[in-house]
mmCIF file of C-alpha atoms (C1' of nucleotides) in Angstrom:
data_model
loop_
_atom_site.group_PDB
_atom_site.id
_atom_site.type_symbol
_atom_site.label_atom_id
_atom_site.label_comp_id
_atom_site.label_asym_id
_atom_site.label_seq_id
_atom_site.Cartn_x
_atom_site.Cartn_y
_atom_site.Cartn_z
ATOM 1 C CA MET A 232 13.532 -2.246 -37.917
ATOM 2 C CA SER A 233 10.072 -1.572 -39.573
ATOM 3 C CA VAL A 234 9.098 -3.871 -42.538
ATOM 4 C CA THR A 235 8.468 -1.865 -45.797
ATOM 5 C CA HIS A 236 7.116 -4.456 -48.086
ATOM 6 C CA THR A 237 4.882 -7.188 -46.590
ATOM 7 C CA GLU A 238 2.546 -7.187 -43.838
ATOM 8 C CA VAL A 239 4.111 -9.055 -40.552
ATOM 9 C CA THR A 240 1.409 -9.826 -38.111
ATOM 10 C CA ALA A 241 3.888 -11.408 -35.713
ATOM 11 C CA GLU A 242 7.489 -11.015 -35.651
ATOM 12 C CA PRO A 243 9.771 -14.006 -33.892
ATOM 13 C CA ALA A 244 8.598 -13.546 -30.813
ATOM 14 C CA GLU A 245 7.096 -17.065 -29.303
ATOM 15 C CA LEU A 246 10.120 -19.466 -28.767
ATOM 16 C CA GLU A 247 8.400 -21.986 -26.390
ATOM 17 C CA PRO A 248 10.595 -25.063 -26.308
ATOM 18 C CA CYS A 249 8.428 -27.078 -28.287
ATOM 19 C CA GLY A 250 7.362 -30.404 -26.559
ATOM 20 C CA GLN A 251 10.692 -32.208 -26.961
ATOM 21 C CA GLN A 252 9.438 -33.807 -29.777
ATOM 22 C CA HIS A 253 12.361 -32.681 -32.204
ATOM 23 C CA HIS A 254 15.333 -34.275 -29.605
ATOM 24 C CA PRO A 255 18.050 -36.402 -30.943
ATOM 25 C CA ASP A 256 17.497 -38.496 -28.370
ATOM 26 C CA CYS A 257 13.460 -39.296 -28.372
ATOM 27 C CA GLY A 258 14.192 -40.130 -32.050
ATOM 28 C CA ILE A 259 10.573 -39.808 -34.195
ATOM 29 C CA ARG A 260 12.729 -40.052 -36.439
ATOM 30 C CA ASP A 261 13.005 -43.896 -36.975
ATOM 31 C CA VAL A 262 9.433 -44.296 -36.157
ATOM 32 C CA LEU A 263 8.533 -41.558 -38.940
ATOM 33 C CA ASP A 264 11.119 -43.073 -41.779
ATOM 34 C CA ARG A 265 8.726 -46.271 -41.415
ATOM 35 C CA VAL A 266 5.596 -44.229 -41.257
ATOM 36 C CA GLY A 267 7.113 -41.720 -44.150
ATOM 37 C CA ASP A 268 7.831 -44.270 -46.268
ATOM 38 C CA LYS A 269 5.548 -44.332 -49.477
ATOM 39 C CA TRP A 270 4.855 -48.373 -49.549
ATOM 40 C CA SER A 271 4.702 -48.765 -45.728
ATOM 41 C CA VAL A 272 1.619 -46.453 -45.199
ATOM 42 C CA LEU A 273 0.109 -48.491 -48.235
ATOM 43 C CA VAL A 274 0.671 -51.470 -46.650
ATOM 44 C CA ILE A 275 -0.772 -50.460 -43.988
ATOM 45 C CA VAL A 276 -3.756 -49.404 -45.592
ATOM 46 C CA GLU A 277 -4.323 -52.125 -47.357
ATOM 47 C CA LEU A 278 -3.908 -54.558 -44.096
ATOM 48 C CA ALA A 279 -6.029 -52.515 -42.067
ATOM 49 C CA GLY A 280 -8.875 -53.976 -44.173
ATOM 50 C CA GLY A 281 -7.733 -57.583 -43.085
ATOM 51 C CA PRO A 282 -5.153 -60.208 -43.403
ATOM 52 C CA ARG A 283 -3.225 -60.565 -46.911
ATOM 53 C CA ARG A 284 -1.602 -62.758 -48.668
ATOM 54 C CA PHE A 285 1.750 -61.596 -50.517
ATOM 55 C CA ARG A 286 0.739 -61.723 -53.598
ATOM 56 C CA GLN A 287 -3.076 -60.521 -52.915
ATOM 57 C CA LEU A 288 -0.575 -57.263 -51.586
ATOM 58 C CA GLN A 289 1.544 -56.806 -54.507
ATOM 59 C CA ARG A 290 -1.807 -56.994 -56.980
ATOM 60 C CA ALA A 291 -3.365 -54.511 -54.473
ATOM 61 C CA ILE A 292 -0.679 -51.995 -54.280
ATOM 62 C CA ASP A 293 -0.395 -51.327 -57.855
ATOM 63 C CA GLY A 294 3.033 -50.318 -58.941
ATOM 64 C CA ILE A 295 5.235 -51.894 -56.227
ATOM 65 C CA SER A 296 7.805 -54.408 -57.035
ATOM 66 C CA GLN A 297 7.897 -57.826 -55.388
ATOM 67 C CA ARG A 298 11.301 -56.808 -54.276
ATOM 68 C CA MET A 299 10.129 -53.427 -52.554
ATOM 69 C CA LEU A 300 6.938 -55.303 -50.706
ATOM 70 C CA THR A 301 9.146 -57.921 -49.475
ATOM 71 C CA LEU A 302 11.368 -55.378 -47.744
ATOM 72 C CA THR A 303 7.970 -53.510 -46.922
ATOM 73 C CA VAL A 304 6.638 -56.129 -45.050
ATOM 74 C CA ARG A 305 9.869 -57.411 -43.619
ATOM 75 C CA ARG A 306 10.196 -54.165 -41.992
ATOM 76 C CA LEU A 307 6.816 -54.083 -40.474
ATOM 77 C CA GLU A 308 7.393 -57.299 -39.570
ATOM 78 C CA ARG A 309 10.817 -56.199 -37.570
ATOM 79 C CA ASP A 310 8.782 -53.372 -36.131
ATOM 80 C CA GLY A 311 6.589 -55.419 -34.563
ATOM 81 C CA LEU A 312 3.830 -53.788 -36.791
ATOM 82 C CA ALA A 313 2.689 -56.671 -38.816
ATOM 83 C CA LEU A 314 2.464 -60.494 -38.237
ATOM 84 C CA ARG A 315 3.624 -63.055 -40.788
ATOM 85 C CA THR A 316 1.917 -65.971 -40.945
ATOM 86 C CA VAL A 317 2.845 -69.256 -42.941
ATOM 87 C CA TYR A 318 0.572 -71.895 -43.646
ATOM 88 C CA PRO A 319 2.466 -75.444 -44.698
ATOM 89 C CA THR A 320 0.329 -76.044 -47.797
ATOM 90 C CA VAL A 321 2.069 -77.520 -50.651
ATOM 91 C CA PRO A 322 2.581 -74.188 -52.506
ATOM 92 C CA ALA A 323 4.017 -72.258 -50.091
ATOM 93 C CA GLN A 324 0.900 -69.806 -48.676
ATOM 94 C CA VAL A 325 1.710 -66.609 -46.464
ATOM 95 C CA ASP A 326 -0.241 -63.934 -44.760
ATOM 96 C CA TYR A 327 0.140 -60.495 -43.386
ATOM 97 C CA ARG A 328 -1.752 -58.932 -40.467
ATOM 98 C CA LEU A 329 -1.629 -56.152 -38.439
ATOM 99 C CA THR A 330 -0.879 -56.362 -34.679
ATOM 100 C CA GLU A 331 -2.229 -54.646 -31.691
ATOM 101 C CA THR A 332 0.500 -51.479 -32.351
ATOM 102 C CA GLY A 333 0.122 -52.054 -36.199
ATOM 103 C CA ALA A 334 -3.595 -51.400 -35.994
ATOM 104 C CA SER A 335 -2.870 -48.514 -33.942
ATOM 105 C CA LEU A 336 -1.113 -46.968 -36.309
ATOM 106 C CA THR A 337 -4.020 -47.028 -38.559
ATOM 107 C CA HIS A 338 -5.803 -44.294 -37.242
ATOM 108 C CA LEU A 339 -3.104 -42.034 -37.670
ATOM 109 C CA VAL A 340 -2.777 -43.110 -41.263
ATOM 110 C CA LYS A 341 -6.621 -42.612 -41.578
ATOM 111 C CA ALA A 342 -6.690 -39.215 -40.159
ATOM 112 C CA LEU A 343 -3.467 -38.820 -42.660
ATOM 113 C CA ALA A 344 -5.225 -39.731 -45.714
ATOM 114 C CA ASP A 345 -8.572 -37.902 -44.457
ATOM 115 C CA TRP A 346 -6.405 -34.721 -44.395
ATOM 116 C CA SER A 347 -4.995 -35.403 -48.044
ATOM 117 C CA LEU A 348 -8.121 -35.828 -48.923
ATOM 118 C CA GLU A 349 -9.960 -32.762 -47.248
ATOM 119 C CA HIS A 350 -6.734 -30.452 -48.696
ATOM 120 C CA ARG A 351 -5.639 -32.016 -52.037
ATOM 121 C CA ALA A 352 -7.637 -29.545 -53.956
ATOM 122 C CA HIS A 353 -6.413 -26.327 -51.802
ATOM 123 C CA ILE A 354 -2.519 -28.027 -52.215
ATOM 124 C CA ALA A 355 -3.275 -28.533 -55.989
ATOM 125 C CA ARG A 356 -4.078 -24.699 -56.164
ATOM 126 C CA ALA A 357 -1.453 -23.629 -53.976
ATOM 127 C CA ARG A 358 0.986 -25.649 -56.733
ATOM 128 C CA GLU A 359 -0.384 -23.722 -59.664
ATOM 129 C CA THR A 360 -0.507 -20.485 -57.978
ATOM 130 C CA TYR A 361 3.776 -21.237 -57.028
ATOM 131 C CA ASP A 362 4.295 -22.570 -60.360
ATOM 132 C CA SER A 363 2.911 -19.755 -62.561
ATOM 133 C CA GLU A 364 4.779 -17.417 -60.159
ATOM 134 C CA HIS A 365 7.906 -19.391 -60.704
ATOM 135 C CA PRO A 366 8.049 -20.490 -64.096
ATOM 136 C CA ASP A 367 11.455 -21.400 -64.079
ATOM 137 C CA ASN A 368 11.959 -22.674 -60.919
ATOM 138 C CA GLU A 369 13.311 -26.384 -60.787
ATOM 139 C CA ILE A 370 11.454 -27.471 -57.437
ATOM 140 C CA ARG A 371 9.898 -30.488 -59.133
ATOM 141 C CA MET B 853 -6.995 -76.582 -44.423
ATOM 142 C CA SER B 854 -5.789 -76.072 -40.919
ATOM 143 C CA VAL B 855 -2.776 -75.048 -39.612
ATOM 144 C CA THR B 856 -0.291 -77.024 -37.569
ATOM 145 C CA HIS B 857 2.571 -74.528 -36.383
ATOM 146 C CA THR B 858 1.041 -71.518 -36.294
ATOM 147 C CA GLU B 859 -1.998 -70.664 -33.874
ATOM 148 C CA VAL B 860 -4.406 -68.513 -36.370
ATOM 149 C CA THR B 861 -7.797 -66.229 -34.871
ATOM 150 C CA ALA B 862 -8.684 -65.046 -38.163
ATOM 151 C CA GLU B 863 -8.329 -66.200 -42.015
ATOM 152 C CA PRO B 864 -8.403 -64.069 -44.636
ATOM 153 C CA ALA B 865 -12.141 -63.454 -44.618
ATOM 154 C CA GLU B 866 -13.091 -59.688 -43.948
ATOM 155 C CA LEU B 867 -12.269 -57.848 -46.990
ATOM 156 C CA GLU B 868 -14.038 -54.961 -46.574
ATOM 157 C CA PRO B 869 -13.397 -52.530 -50.115
ATOM 158 C CA CYS B 870 -11.605 -49.954 -47.468
ATOM 159 C CA GLY B 871 -12.597 -46.434 -47.500
ATOM 160 C CA GLN B 872 -11.391 -45.185 -50.821
ATOM 161 C CA GLN B 873 -8.036 -44.344 -49.642
ATOM 162 C CA HIS B 874 -6.020 -46.352 -51.515
ATOM 163 C CA HIS B 875 -7.449 -45.698 -55.054
ATOM 164 C CA PRO B 876 -4.749 -44.454 -57.539
ATOM 165 C CA ASP B 877 -7.034 -41.387 -58.625
ATOM 166 C CA CYS B 878 -7.556 -40.098 -54.932
ATOM 167 C CA GLY B 879 -3.867 -40.222 -54.701
ATOM 168 C CA ILE B 880 -2.794 -39.350 -50.881
ATOM 169 C CA ARG B 881 0.360 -40.650 -52.366
ATOM 170 C CA ASP B 882 1.236 -37.072 -53.141
ATOM 171 C CA VAL B 883 0.345 -35.739 -50.010
ATOM 172 C CA LEU B 884 1.984 -38.566 -48.493
ATOM 173 C CA ASP B 885 5.448 -37.797 -50.460
ATOM 174 C CA ARG B 886 5.421 -34.526 -48.484
ATOM 175 C CA VAL B 887 4.268 -35.395 -45.516
ATOM 176 C CA GLY B 888 6.140 -38.623 -45.060
ATOM 177 C CA ASP B 889 9.119 -36.966 -45.752
ATOM 178 C CA LYS B 890 11.550 -37.072 -43.126
ATOM 179 C CA TRP B 891 13.029 -33.473 -43.393
ATOM 180 C CA SER B 892 9.342 -31.629 -44.002
ATOM 181 C CA VAL B 893 7.980 -33.158 -40.893
ATOM 182 C CA LEU B 894 10.787 -32.056 -38.955
ATOM 183 C CA VAL B 895 10.282 -28.735 -40.346
ATOM 184 C CA ILE B 896 6.786 -28.233 -40.136
ATOM 185 C CA VAL B 897 7.310 -29.439 -36.284
ATOM 186 C CA GLU B 898 9.742 -26.714 -35.260
ATOM 187 C CA LEU B 899 7.498 -23.687 -37.700
ATOM 188 C CA ALA B 900 4.786 -25.149 -35.212
ATOM 189 C CA GLY B 901 6.504 -23.333 -32.244
ATOM 190 C CA GLY B 902 6.174 -20.241 -34.505
ATOM 191 C CA PRO B 903 7.605 -18.160 -37.092
ATOM 192 C CA ARG B 904 11.596 -19.097 -37.525
ATOM 193 C CA ARG B 905 14.438 -17.920 -39.843
ATOM 194 C CA PHE B 906 16.422 -19.952 -42.436
ATOM 195 C CA ARG B 907 19.420 -20.167 -40.137
ATOM 196 C CA GLN B 908 17.383 -20.482 -36.960
ATOM 197 C CA LEU B 909 16.015 -23.541 -38.829
ATOM 198 C CA GLN B 910 19.069 -25.362 -39.951
ATOM 199 C CA ARG B 911 20.175 -24.955 -36.412
ATOM 200 C CA ALA B 912 17.298 -26.200 -34.644
ATOM 201 C CA ILE B 913 17.232 -29.276 -36.771
ATOM 202 C CA ASP B 914 20.390 -30.871 -36.816
ATOM 203 C CA GLY B 915 21.331 -32.581 -39.744
ATOM 204 C CA ILE B 916 19.784 -31.270 -42.350
ATOM 205 C CA SER B 917 22.002 -29.732 -44.802
ATOM 206 C CA GLN B 918 21.032 -26.353 -46.074
ATOM 207 C CA ARG B 919 20.765 -27.578 -49.093
ATOM 208 C CA MET B 920 17.664 -29.656 -47.924
ATOM 209 C CA LEU B 921 16.392 -27.038 -46.063
ATOM 210 C CA THR B 922 16.235 -24.788 -49.293
ATOM 211 C CA LEU B 923 14.035 -27.538 -51.064
ATOM 212 C CA THR B 924 12.004 -28.296 -47.999
ATOM 213 C CA VAL B 925 10.847 -24.539 -47.225
ATOM 214 C CA ARG B 926 10.475 -24.486 -50.957
ATOM 215 C CA ARG B 927 8.388 -27.157 -51.169
ATOM 216 C CA LEU B 928 6.251 -26.419 -48.441
ATOM 217 C CA GLU B 929 6.173 -23.264 -49.762
ATOM 218 C CA ARG B 930 4.742 -24.551 -53.049
ATOM 219 C CA ASP B 931 2.611 -26.524 -51.638
ATOM 220 C CA GLY B 932 1.035 -23.677 -49.505
ATOM 221 C CA LEU B 933 1.700 -25.234 -46.357
ATOM 222 C CA ALA B 934 4.809 -22.706 -45.461
ATOM 223 C CA LEU B 935 4.141 -18.623 -45.965
ATOM 224 C CA ARG B 936 7.612 -16.981 -46.581
ATOM 225 C CA THR B 937 8.268 -13.611 -45.828
ATOM 226 C CA VAL B 938 11.085 -12.008 -47.115
ATOM 227 C CA TYR B 939 12.153 -8.419 -44.929
ATOM 228 C CA PRO B 940 14.094 -5.557 -46.626
ATOM 229 C CA THR B 941 16.982 -5.568 -44.054
ATOM 230 C CA VAL B 942 20.687 -4.920 -44.964
ATOM 231 C CA PRO B 943 21.546 -8.313 -44.221
ATOM 232 C CA ALA B 944 18.640 -10.247 -45.942
ATOM 233 C CA GLN B 945 16.649 -11.862 -43.071
ATOM 234 C CA VAL B 946 14.057 -14.148 -44.293
ATOM 235 C CA ASP B 947 10.941 -15.734 -41.908
ATOM 236 C CA TYR B 948 9.196 -18.789 -42.531
ATOM 237 C CA ARG B 949 5.553 -19.700 -40.638
ATOM 238 C CA LEU B 950 2.835 -22.023 -41.311
ATOM 239 C CA THR B 951 -0.330 -21.121 -43.250
ATOM 240 C CA GLU B 952 -3.661 -21.955 -42.028
ATOM 241 C CA THR B 953 -3.306 -25.083 -44.233
ATOM 242 C CA GLY B 954 0.126 -26.111 -42.538
ATOM 243 C CA ALA B 955 -0.768 -25.381 -38.873
ATOM 244 C CA SER B 956 -3.454 -28.252 -39.536
ATOM 245 C CA LEU B 957 -1.581 -30.441 -40.165
ATOM 246 C CA THR B 958 0.203 -29.987 -37.150
ATOM 247 C CA HIS B 959 -2.538 -31.953 -34.406
ATOM 248 C CA LEU B 960 -1.654 -34.918 -37.298
ATOM 249 C CA VAL B 961 2.114 -34.817 -36.991
ATOM 250 C CA LYS B 962 2.303 -34.196 -33.265
ATOM 251 C CA ALA B 963 -0.380 -36.845 -33.075
ATOM 252 C CA LEU B 964 2.120 -38.506 -35.000
ATOM 253 C CA ALA B 965 4.834 -37.533 -32.747
ATOM 254 C CA ASP B 966 2.995 -38.744 -29.578
ATOM 255 C CA TRP B 967 2.662 -42.293 -30.974
ATOM 256 C CA SER B 968 6.425 -42.681 -31.870
ATOM 257 C CA LEU B 969 7.488 -41.999 -27.820
ATOM 258 C CA GLU B 970 4.072 -44.567 -27.124
ATOM 259 C CA HIS B 971 5.481 -46.662 -29.169
ATOM 260 C CA ARG B 972 9.310 -46.621 -29.426
ATOM 261 C CA ALA B 973 10.238 -48.771 -26.594
ATOM 262 C CA HIS B 974 8.014 -51.519 -27.975
ATOM 263 C CA ILE B 975 9.198 -51.353 -31.536
ATOM 264 C CA ALA B 976 13.350 -51.105 -30.040
ATOM 265 C CA ARG B 977 12.275 -54.461 -28.355
ATOM 266 C CA ALA B 978 10.497 -55.957 -31.163
ATOM 267 C CA ARG B 979 13.255 -55.224 -33.421
ATOM 268 C CA GLU B 980 15.523 -56.981 -31.085
ATOM 269 C CA THR B 981 13.989 -59.713 -30.746
ATOM 270 C CA TYR B 982 13.543 -59.850 -34.601
ATOM 271 C CA ASP B 983 17.472 -59.369 -35.114
ATOM 272 C CA SER B 984 18.769 -62.041 -32.554
ATOM 273 C CA GLU B 985 16.010 -64.617 -34.025
ATOM 274 C CA HIS B 986 17.891 -63.560 -37.825
ATOM 275 C CA PRO B 987 20.887 -62.731 -37.104
ATOM 276 C CA ASP B 988 21.652 -63.418 -40.654
ATOM 277 C CA ASN B 989 19.324 -60.785 -42.430
ATOM 278 C CA GLU B 990 20.673 -58.080 -43.754
ATOM 279 C CA ILE B 991 17.339 -55.757 -43.627
ATOM 280 C CA ARG B 992 18.910 -52.354 -42.204
ATOM 281 C "C1'" DC C 1105 2.400 -68.791 -54.666
ATOM 282 C "C1'" DA C 1106 6.439 -66.622 -51.928
ATOM 283 C "C1'" DG C 1107 10.474 -64.877 -51.919
ATOM 284 C "C1'" DG C 1108 16.038 -64.904 -52.677
ATOM 285 C "C1'" DA C 1109 20.209 -63.397 -55.837
ATOM 286 C "C1'" DT C 1110 21.777 -59.569 -58.756
ATOM 287 C "C1'" DC C 1111 22.839 -56.835 -61.948
ATOM 288 C "C1'" DC C 1112 22.122 -51.863 -62.831
ATOM 289 C "C1'" DA C 1113 20.224 -46.954 -63.649
ATOM 290 C "C1'" DG C 1114 18.696 -42.682 -61.636
ATOM 291 C "C1'" DG C 1115 18.159 -39.391 -58.134
ATOM 292 C "C1'" DC C 1116 18.483 -38.176 -53.607
ATOM 293 C "C1'" DA C 1117 21.556 -35.862 -50.330
ATOM 294 C "C1'" DG C 1118 25.873 -33.903 -48.475
ATOM 295 C "C1'" DA C 1119 30.144 -31.467 -49.204
ATOM 296 C "C1'" DT C 1120 32.266 -27.573 -51.007
ATOM 297 C "C1'" DA C 1121 32.320 -22.711 -52.803
ATOM 298 C "C1'" DC C 1122 30.469 -18.444 -54.572
ATOM 299 C "C1'" DT C 1123 26.898 -14.122 -54.455
ATOM 300 C "C1'" DG C 1124 23.579 -10.624 -53.573
ATOM 301 C "C1'" DC D 1086 22.322 -14.037 -43.301
ATOM 302 C "C1'" DA D 1087 20.017 -16.266 -47.029
ATOM 303 C "C1'" DG D 1088 20.732 -18.380 -50.124
ATOM 304 C "C1'" DT D 1089 22.800 -20.666 -55.833
ATOM 305 C "C1'" DA D 1090 25.582 -23.617 -58.560
ATOM 306 C "C1'" DT D 1091 28.016 -27.658 -59.465
ATOM 307 C "C1'" DC D 1092 30.014 -31.885 -58.325
ATOM 308 C "C1'" DT D 1093 29.679 -36.645 -56.805
ATOM 309 C "C1'" DG D 1094 28.852 -40.864 -54.136
ATOM 310 C "C1'" DC D 1095 25.431 -44.234 -52.786
ATOM 311 C "C1'" DC D 1096 21.400 -46.338 -51.967
ATOM 312 C "C1'" DT D 1097 16.779 -46.333 -53.782
ATOM 313 C "C1'" DG D 1098 14.155 -48.928 -55.901
ATOM 314 C "C1'" DG D 1099 12.813 -51.467 -60.586
ATOM 315 C "C1'" DA D 1100 13.667 -55.693 -63.609
ATOM 316 C "C1'" DT D 1101 15.638 -60.490 -63.976
ATOM 317 C "C1'" DC D 1102 16.032 -64.763 -63.537
ATOM 318 C "C1'" DC D 1103 15.709 -68.630 -60.279
ATOM 319 C "C1'" DT D 1104 14.259 -71.466 -55.883
ATOM 320 C "C1'" DG D 1105 11.419 -74.053 -52.888
#
DNA sequence: CAGGATCCAGGCAGATACTG
DNA sequence: CAGTATCTGCCTGGATCCTG
């Protein structure tokens, strides 16, 4: 079977077992669900700048509803990525900060952010090209 | 204002402007939406092992519906992260492979996967602890 | 201020059936 | 095999009101 139209540099050859990343039982999934979550990442980035109060986070993040912020910080706390501290002041005051584990994630998130900035333009061009070549495509 | 109950190592102090990551116009968001997507990551990891055909991906990923796989690879193609090659064989044959850009993402994804594996146990314990301390909590 | 409790629309994603 | 098309459940996430 030869390929007529498109040049093909490599045929389906190298099928290395891949370093166990996607084995069901290894479950990077649940962690990725947390990291991949839109709001979680933004909260982590914000907390990377130091402890923040609830309203402070809400104002900083812009677009997040109070409900989503609540859920997000709860989940981060549950996963041991963030620490919630309640100050017994008269108007209740709470702040959130990253734990050791959470802080270790920061580097990855930053790396991701850096990557985004680096390839942002390229991706934008790719999208335009694709969209102009597939005008009727509904894919977002 | 002193804190009575919990020890506090650092009060709300350092508010460094944070390196522009979350500025709305910098929009790491749309990129993160792609990277953060559950299926996208898994497809990227799989493609990191070399070119894959459609069914091959579907079988490898386990749990993904054909619809979701279609949408996912379409989006990756649109973003210039994956390349789709059609072979004019009699039963149509298509394979997907990562582009340069897509491949550059691999390292980050692997880093994320490594991080997951590293902190997996810790997170699991944190969740158990949290859940036992908050039995009535509905947070997943 | 920090969040709990509801109500509700929209979109994501699964199941199914059909095509080239 | 590699998709497209459609129907639909349901879960996410926003808006709103209320409490400690």
